[in-house]
PDB file of C-alpha atoms in Angstrom:
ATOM      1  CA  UNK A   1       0.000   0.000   0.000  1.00  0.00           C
ATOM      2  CA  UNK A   2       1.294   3.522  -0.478  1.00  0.00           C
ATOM      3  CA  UNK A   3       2.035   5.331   2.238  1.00  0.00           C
ATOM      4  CA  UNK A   4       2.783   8.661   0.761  1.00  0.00           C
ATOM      5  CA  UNK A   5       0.136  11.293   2.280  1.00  0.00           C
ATOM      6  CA  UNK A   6       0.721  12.973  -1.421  1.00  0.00           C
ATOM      7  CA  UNK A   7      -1.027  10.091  -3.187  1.00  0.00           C
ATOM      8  CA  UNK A   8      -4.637  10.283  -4.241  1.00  0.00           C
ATOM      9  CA  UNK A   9      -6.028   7.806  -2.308  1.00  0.00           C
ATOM     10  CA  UNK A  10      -4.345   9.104   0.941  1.00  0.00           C
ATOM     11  CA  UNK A  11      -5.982  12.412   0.035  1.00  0.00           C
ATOM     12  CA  UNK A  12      -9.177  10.523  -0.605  1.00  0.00           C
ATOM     13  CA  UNK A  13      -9.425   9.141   2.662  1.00  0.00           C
ATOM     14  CA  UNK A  14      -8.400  12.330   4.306  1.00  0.00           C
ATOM     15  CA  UNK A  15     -11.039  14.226   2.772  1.00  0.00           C
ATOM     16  CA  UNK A  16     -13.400  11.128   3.298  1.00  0.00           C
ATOM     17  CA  UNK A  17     -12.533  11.431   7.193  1.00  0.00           C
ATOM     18  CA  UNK A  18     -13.516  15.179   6.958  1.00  0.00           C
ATOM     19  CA  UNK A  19     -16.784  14.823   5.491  1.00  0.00           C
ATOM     20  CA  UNK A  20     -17.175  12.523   8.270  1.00  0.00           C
ATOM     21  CA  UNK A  21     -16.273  14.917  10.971  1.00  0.00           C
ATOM     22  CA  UNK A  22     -18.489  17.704   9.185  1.00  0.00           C
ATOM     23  CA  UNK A  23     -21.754  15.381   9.443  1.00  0.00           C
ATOM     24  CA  UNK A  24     -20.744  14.289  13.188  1.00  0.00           C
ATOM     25  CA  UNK A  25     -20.606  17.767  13.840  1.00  0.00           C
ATOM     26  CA  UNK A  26     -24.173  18.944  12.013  1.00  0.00           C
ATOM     27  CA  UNK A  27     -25.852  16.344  13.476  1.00  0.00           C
ATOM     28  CA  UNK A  28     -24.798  17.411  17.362  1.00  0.00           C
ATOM     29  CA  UNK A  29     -25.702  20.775  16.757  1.00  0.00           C
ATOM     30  CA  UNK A  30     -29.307  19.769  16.483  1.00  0.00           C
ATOM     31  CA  UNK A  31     -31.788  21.975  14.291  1.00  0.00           C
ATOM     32  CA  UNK A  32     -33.236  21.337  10.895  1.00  0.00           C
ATOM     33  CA  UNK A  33     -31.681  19.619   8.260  1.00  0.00           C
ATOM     34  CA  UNK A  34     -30.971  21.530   5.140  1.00  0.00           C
ATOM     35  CA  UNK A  35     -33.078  21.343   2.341  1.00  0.00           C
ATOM     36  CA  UNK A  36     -31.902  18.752  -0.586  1.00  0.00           C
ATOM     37  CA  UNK A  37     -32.322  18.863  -4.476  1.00  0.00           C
ATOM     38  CA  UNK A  38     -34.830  16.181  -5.568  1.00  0.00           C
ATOM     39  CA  UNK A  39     -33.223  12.729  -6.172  1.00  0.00           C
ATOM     40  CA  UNK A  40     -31.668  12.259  -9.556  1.00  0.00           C
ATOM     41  CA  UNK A  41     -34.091  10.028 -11.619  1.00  0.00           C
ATOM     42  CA  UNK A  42     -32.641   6.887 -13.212  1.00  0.00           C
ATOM     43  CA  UNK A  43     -32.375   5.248 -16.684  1.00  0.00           C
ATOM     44  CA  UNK A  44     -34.685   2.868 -15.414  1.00  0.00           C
ATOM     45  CA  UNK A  45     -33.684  -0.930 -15.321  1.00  0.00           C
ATOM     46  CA  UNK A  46     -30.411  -1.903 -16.111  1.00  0.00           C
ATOM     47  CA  UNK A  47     -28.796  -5.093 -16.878  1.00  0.00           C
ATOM     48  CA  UNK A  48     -26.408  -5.512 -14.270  1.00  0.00           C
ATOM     49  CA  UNK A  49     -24.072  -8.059 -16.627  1.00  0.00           C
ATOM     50  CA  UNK A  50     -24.402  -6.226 -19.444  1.00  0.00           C
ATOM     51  CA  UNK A  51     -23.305  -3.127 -18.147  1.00  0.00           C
ATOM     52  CA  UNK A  52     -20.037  -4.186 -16.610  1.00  0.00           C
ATOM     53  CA  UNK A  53     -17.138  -4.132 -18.323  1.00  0.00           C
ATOM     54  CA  UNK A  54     -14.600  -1.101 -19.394  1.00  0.00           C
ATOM     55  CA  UNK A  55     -16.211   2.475 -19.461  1.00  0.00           C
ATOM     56  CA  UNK A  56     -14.158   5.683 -20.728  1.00  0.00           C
ATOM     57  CA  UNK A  57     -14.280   9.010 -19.203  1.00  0.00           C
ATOM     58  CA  UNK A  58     -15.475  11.292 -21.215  1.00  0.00           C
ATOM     59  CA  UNK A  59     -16.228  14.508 -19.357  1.00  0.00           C
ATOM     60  CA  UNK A  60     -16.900  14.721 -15.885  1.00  0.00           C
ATOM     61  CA  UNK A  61     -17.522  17.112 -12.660  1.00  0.00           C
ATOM     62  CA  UNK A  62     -14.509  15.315 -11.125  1.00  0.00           C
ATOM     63  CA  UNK A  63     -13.598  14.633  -7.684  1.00  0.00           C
ATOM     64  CA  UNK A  64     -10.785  16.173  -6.212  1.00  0.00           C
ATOM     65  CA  UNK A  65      -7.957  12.970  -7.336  1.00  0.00           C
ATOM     66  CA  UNK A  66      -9.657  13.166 -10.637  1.00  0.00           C
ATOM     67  CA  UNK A  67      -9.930  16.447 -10.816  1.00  0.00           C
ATOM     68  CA  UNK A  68      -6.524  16.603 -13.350  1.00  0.00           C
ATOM     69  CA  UNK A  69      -7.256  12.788 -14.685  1.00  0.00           C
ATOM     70  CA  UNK A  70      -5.838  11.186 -18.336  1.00  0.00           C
ATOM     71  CA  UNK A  71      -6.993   8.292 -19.801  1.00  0.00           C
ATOM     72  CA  UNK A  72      -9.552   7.749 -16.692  1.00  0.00           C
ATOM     73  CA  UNK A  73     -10.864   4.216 -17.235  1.00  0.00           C
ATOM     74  CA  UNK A  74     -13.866   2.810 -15.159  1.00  0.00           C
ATOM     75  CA  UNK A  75     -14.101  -0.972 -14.773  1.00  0.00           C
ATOM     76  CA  UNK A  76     -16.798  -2.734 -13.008  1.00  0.00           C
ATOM     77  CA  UNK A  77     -17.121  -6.377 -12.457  1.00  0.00           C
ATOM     78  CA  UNK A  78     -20.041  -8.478 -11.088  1.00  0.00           C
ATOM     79  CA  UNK A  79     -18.533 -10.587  -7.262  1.00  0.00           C
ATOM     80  CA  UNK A  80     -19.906 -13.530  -6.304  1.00  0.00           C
ATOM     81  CA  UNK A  81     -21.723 -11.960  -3.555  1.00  0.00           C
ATOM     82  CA  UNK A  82     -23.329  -9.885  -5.770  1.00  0.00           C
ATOM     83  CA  UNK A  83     -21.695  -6.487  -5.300  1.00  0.00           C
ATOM     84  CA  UNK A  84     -19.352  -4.915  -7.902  1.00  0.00           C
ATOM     85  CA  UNK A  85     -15.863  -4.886  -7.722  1.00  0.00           C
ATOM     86  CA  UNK A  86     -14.746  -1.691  -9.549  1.00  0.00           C
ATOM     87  CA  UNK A  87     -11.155  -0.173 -10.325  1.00  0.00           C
ATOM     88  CA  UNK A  88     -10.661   3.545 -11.432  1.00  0.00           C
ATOM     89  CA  UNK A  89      -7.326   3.681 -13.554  1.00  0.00           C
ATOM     90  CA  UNK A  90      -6.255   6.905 -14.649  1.00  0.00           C
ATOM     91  CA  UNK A  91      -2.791   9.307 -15.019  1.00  0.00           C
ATOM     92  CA  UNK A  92      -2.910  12.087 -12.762  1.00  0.00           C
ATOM     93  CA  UNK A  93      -1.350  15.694 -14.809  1.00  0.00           C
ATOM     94  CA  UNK A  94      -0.411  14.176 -17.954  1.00  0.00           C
ATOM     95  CA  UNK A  95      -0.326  11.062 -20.485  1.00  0.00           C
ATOM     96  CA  UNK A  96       3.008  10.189 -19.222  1.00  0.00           C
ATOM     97  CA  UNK A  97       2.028  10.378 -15.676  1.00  0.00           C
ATOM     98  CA  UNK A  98       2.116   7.356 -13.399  1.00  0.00           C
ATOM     99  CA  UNK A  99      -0.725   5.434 -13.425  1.00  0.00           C
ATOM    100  CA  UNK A 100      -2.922   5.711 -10.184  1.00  0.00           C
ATOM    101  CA  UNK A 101      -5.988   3.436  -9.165  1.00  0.00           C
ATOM    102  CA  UNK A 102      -8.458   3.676  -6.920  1.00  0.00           C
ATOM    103  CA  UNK A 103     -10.812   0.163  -6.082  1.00  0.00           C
ATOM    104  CA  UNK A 104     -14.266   1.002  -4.463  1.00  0.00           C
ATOM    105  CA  UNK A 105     -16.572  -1.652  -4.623  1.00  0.00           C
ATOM    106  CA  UNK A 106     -20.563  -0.637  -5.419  1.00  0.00           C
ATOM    107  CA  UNK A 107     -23.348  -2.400  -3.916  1.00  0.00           C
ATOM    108  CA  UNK A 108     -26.892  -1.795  -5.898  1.00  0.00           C
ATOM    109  CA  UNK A 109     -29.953  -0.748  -3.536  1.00  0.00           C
ATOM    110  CA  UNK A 110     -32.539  -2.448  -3.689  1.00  0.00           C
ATOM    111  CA  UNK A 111     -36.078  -1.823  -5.532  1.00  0.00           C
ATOM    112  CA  UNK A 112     -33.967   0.401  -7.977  1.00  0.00           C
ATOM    113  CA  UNK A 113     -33.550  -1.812 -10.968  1.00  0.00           C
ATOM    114  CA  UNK A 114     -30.177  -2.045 -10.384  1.00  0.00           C
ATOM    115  CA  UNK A 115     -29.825   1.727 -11.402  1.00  0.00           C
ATOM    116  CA  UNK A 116     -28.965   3.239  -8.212  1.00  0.00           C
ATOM    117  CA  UNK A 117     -25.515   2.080  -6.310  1.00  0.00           C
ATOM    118  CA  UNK A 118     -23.980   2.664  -2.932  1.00  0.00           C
ATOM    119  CA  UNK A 119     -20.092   3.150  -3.347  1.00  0.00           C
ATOM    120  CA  UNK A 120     -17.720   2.045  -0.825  1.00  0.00           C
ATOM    121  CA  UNK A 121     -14.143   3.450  -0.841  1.00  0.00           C
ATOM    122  CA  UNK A 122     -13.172   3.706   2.922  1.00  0.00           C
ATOM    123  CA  UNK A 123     -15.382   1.763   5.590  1.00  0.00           C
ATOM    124  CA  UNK A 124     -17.672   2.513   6.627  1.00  0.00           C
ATOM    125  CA  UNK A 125     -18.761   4.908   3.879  1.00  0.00           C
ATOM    126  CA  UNK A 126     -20.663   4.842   1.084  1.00  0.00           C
ATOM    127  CA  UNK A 127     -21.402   7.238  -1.940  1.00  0.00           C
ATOM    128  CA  UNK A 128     -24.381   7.535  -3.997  1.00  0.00           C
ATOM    129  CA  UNK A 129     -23.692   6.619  -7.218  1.00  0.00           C
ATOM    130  CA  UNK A 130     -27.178   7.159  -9.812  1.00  0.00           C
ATOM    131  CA  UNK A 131     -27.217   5.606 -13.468  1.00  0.00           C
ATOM    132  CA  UNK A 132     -29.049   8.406 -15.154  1.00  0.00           C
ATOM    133  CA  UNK A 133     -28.726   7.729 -18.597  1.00  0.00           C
ATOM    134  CA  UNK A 134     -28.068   4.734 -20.359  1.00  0.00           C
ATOM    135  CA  UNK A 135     -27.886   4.671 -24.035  1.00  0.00           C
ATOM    136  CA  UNK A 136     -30.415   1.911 -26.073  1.00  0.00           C
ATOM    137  CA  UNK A 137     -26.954   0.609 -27.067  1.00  0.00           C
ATOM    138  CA  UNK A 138     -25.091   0.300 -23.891  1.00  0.00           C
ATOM    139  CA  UNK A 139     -22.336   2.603 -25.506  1.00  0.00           C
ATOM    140  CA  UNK A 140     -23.052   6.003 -23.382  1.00  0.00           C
ATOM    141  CA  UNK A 141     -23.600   6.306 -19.604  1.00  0.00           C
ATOM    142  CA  UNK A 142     -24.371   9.287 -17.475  1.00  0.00           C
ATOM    143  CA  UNK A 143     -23.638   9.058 -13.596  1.00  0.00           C
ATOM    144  CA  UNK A 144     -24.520  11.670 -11.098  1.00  0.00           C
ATOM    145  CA  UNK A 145     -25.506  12.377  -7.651  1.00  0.00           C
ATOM    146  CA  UNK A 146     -28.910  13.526  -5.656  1.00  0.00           C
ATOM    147  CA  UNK A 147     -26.007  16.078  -4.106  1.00  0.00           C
ATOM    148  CA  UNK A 148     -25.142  17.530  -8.026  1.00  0.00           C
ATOM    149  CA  UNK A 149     -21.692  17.900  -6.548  1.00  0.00           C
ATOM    150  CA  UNK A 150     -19.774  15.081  -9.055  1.00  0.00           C
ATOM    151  CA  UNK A 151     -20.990  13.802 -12.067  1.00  0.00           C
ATOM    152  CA  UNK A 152     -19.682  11.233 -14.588  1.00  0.00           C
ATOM    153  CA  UNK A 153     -19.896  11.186 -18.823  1.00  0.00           C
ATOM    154  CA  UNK A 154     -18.621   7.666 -19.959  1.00  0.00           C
ATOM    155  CA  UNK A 155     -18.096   5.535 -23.310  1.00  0.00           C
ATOM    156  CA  UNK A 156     -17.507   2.346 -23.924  1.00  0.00           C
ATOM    157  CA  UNK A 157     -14.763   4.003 -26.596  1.00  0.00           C
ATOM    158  CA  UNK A 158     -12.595   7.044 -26.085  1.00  0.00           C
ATOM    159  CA  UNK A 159     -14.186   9.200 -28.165  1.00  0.00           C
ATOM    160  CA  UNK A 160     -17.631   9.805 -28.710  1.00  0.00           C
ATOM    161  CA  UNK A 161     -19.454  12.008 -31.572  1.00  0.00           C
ATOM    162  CA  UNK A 162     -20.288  15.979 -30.508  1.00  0.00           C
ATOM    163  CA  UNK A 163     -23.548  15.352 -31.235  1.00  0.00           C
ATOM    164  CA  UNK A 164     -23.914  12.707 -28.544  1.00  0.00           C
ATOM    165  CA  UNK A 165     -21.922  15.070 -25.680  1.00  0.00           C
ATOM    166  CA  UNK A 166     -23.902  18.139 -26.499  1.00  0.00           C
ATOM    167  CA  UNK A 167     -26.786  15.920 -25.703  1.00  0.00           C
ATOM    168  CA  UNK A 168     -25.125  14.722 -22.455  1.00  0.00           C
ATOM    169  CA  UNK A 169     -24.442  17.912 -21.524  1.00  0.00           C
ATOM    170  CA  UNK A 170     -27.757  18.792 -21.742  1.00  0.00           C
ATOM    171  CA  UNK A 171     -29.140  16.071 -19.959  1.00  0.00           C
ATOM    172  CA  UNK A 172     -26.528  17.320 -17.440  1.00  0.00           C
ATOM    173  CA  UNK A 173     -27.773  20.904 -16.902  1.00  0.00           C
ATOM    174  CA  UNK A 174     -31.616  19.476 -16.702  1.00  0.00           C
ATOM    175  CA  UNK A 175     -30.783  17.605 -13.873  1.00  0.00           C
ATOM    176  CA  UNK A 176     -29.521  20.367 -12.121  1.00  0.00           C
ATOM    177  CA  UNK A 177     -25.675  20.426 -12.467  1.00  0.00           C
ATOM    178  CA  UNK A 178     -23.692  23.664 -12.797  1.00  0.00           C
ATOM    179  CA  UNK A 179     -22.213  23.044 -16.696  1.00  0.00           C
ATOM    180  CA  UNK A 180     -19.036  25.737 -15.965  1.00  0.00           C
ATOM    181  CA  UNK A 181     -17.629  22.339 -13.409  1.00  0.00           C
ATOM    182  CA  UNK A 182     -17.573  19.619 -16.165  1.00  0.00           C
ATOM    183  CA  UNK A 183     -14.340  19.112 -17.109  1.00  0.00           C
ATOM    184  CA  UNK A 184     -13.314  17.390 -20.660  1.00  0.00           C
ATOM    185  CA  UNK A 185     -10.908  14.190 -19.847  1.00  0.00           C
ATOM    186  CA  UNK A 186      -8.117  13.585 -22.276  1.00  0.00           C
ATOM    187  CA  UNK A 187      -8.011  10.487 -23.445  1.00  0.00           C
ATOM    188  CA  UNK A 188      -4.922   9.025 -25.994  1.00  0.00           C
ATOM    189  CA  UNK A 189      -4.744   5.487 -26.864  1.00  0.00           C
ATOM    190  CA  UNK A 190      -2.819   3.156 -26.812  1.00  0.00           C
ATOM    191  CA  UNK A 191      -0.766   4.220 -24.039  1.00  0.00           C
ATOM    192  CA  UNK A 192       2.738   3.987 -24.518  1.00  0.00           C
ATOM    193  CA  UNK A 193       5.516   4.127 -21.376  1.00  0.00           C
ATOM    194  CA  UNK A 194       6.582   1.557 -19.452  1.00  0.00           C
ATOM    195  CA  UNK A 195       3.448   0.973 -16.954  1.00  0.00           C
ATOM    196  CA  UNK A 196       1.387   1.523 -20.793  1.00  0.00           C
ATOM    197  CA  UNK A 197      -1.897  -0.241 -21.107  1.00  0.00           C
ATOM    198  CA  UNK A 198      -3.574  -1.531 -24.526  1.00  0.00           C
ATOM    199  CA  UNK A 199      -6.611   0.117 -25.608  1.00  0.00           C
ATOM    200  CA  UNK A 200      -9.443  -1.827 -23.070  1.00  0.00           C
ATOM    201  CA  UNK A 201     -11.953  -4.071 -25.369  1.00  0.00           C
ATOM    202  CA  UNK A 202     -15.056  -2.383 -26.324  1.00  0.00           C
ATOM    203  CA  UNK A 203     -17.844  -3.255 -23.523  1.00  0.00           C
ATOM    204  CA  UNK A 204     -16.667  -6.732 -22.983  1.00  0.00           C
ATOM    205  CA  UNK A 205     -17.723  -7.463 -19.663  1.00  0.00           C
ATOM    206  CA  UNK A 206     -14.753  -9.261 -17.137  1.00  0.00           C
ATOM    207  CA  UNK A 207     -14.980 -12.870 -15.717  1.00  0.00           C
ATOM    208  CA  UNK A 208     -17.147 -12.489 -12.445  1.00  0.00           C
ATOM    209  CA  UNK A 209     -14.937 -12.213  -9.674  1.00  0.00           C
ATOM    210  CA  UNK A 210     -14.646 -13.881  -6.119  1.00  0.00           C
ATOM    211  CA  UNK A 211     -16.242 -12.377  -3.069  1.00  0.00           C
ATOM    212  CA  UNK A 212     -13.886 -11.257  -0.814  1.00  0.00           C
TER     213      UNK A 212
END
């Protein structure tokens, strides 16, 4: 594990452990809660199986590791136990920056056609995590948050056509989200370097993996 308290996932955590601090704190004070945005509605039911697999960044209102990603590649894969193992590659600054990872693992709620997921990176916290759009094709995905505070744009190829991220964009701004935070994600493949990576197959889902 890497201990450096530079490294995005030490940074995560930290910030992770804030947040939790900040709600301890609300909640002792007493008083009313703050009013929330409506939920974020969802694409409807989605086939779990079919929607694992390798996902591209395309855009994205990114959290604060991602916030300077490269190639930024989502990959989820279906556990035994029935949650979803997931690993967020990307280069922090550059295309010839090291490669970082991050591996949350998403459990879908129940009674939400398997379109709303609760994301795990440091027990015992969890992230909303809403499948808004979902292209007839499978090709397109749009992820984002009751909170409108991070939102996600992803292809099952590195590129997609303008006319299809105008229209994501869109979708983006209806829901609520503030368009002047997306930020484009470069993506350049194949990777070259010694820690490269081949282009990921298009929407080929992985071999389910063991519970652990």
């Amino acid at each position: 594990m890497d201990k450096n308290p530079t490294h995005p996932r030490w940074r995560l955590r930290a910030a992770l452990a804030c947040a939790a601090a900040a709600l301890a704190a609300c909640a002792s004070r007493g008083g009313p809660p703050a009013a929330r945005m409506p939920s974020i509605p969802t694409a409807g039911q989605v086939d779990l199986a079919r929607f694992m697999g390798d996902w591209y960044v395309i855009a994205h209102v990114p959290t604060w590791p991602e916030r300077a990603a490269f190639n930024a590649v989502e990959t989820y894969a279906l556990r035994e136990d029935g949650r979803i193992a997931t690993r967020f590659r990307y280069r922090h600054g550059g295309f010839d920056a090291p490669v970082s990872t991050m591996h949350p693992v998403g459990t879908v709620r129940p009674g939400t056609g398997n379109a709303v997921w609760d994301m795990q990176f440091l027990w015992p916290f969890q992230a909303e995590y809403v499948i808004a759009e979902l292209s007839p094709d499978g090709q397109r995905t749009l992820i984002a948050r009751s909170d409108r505070d991070y939102a996600w744009l992803m292809a099952r190829t590195p590129q997609i056509a303008p006319q299809d991220h105008e229209q994501a964009m869109a979708r983006l701004q209806a829901l609520g989200y503030d368009l002047k935070k997306v930020r484009r994600v470069p993506q350049r493949w194949p990777e070259s370097g010694p820690d490269a990576a081949p282009q990921p197959p298009a929407h080929e889902a992985p071999a389910r993996e063991p519970a652990r």
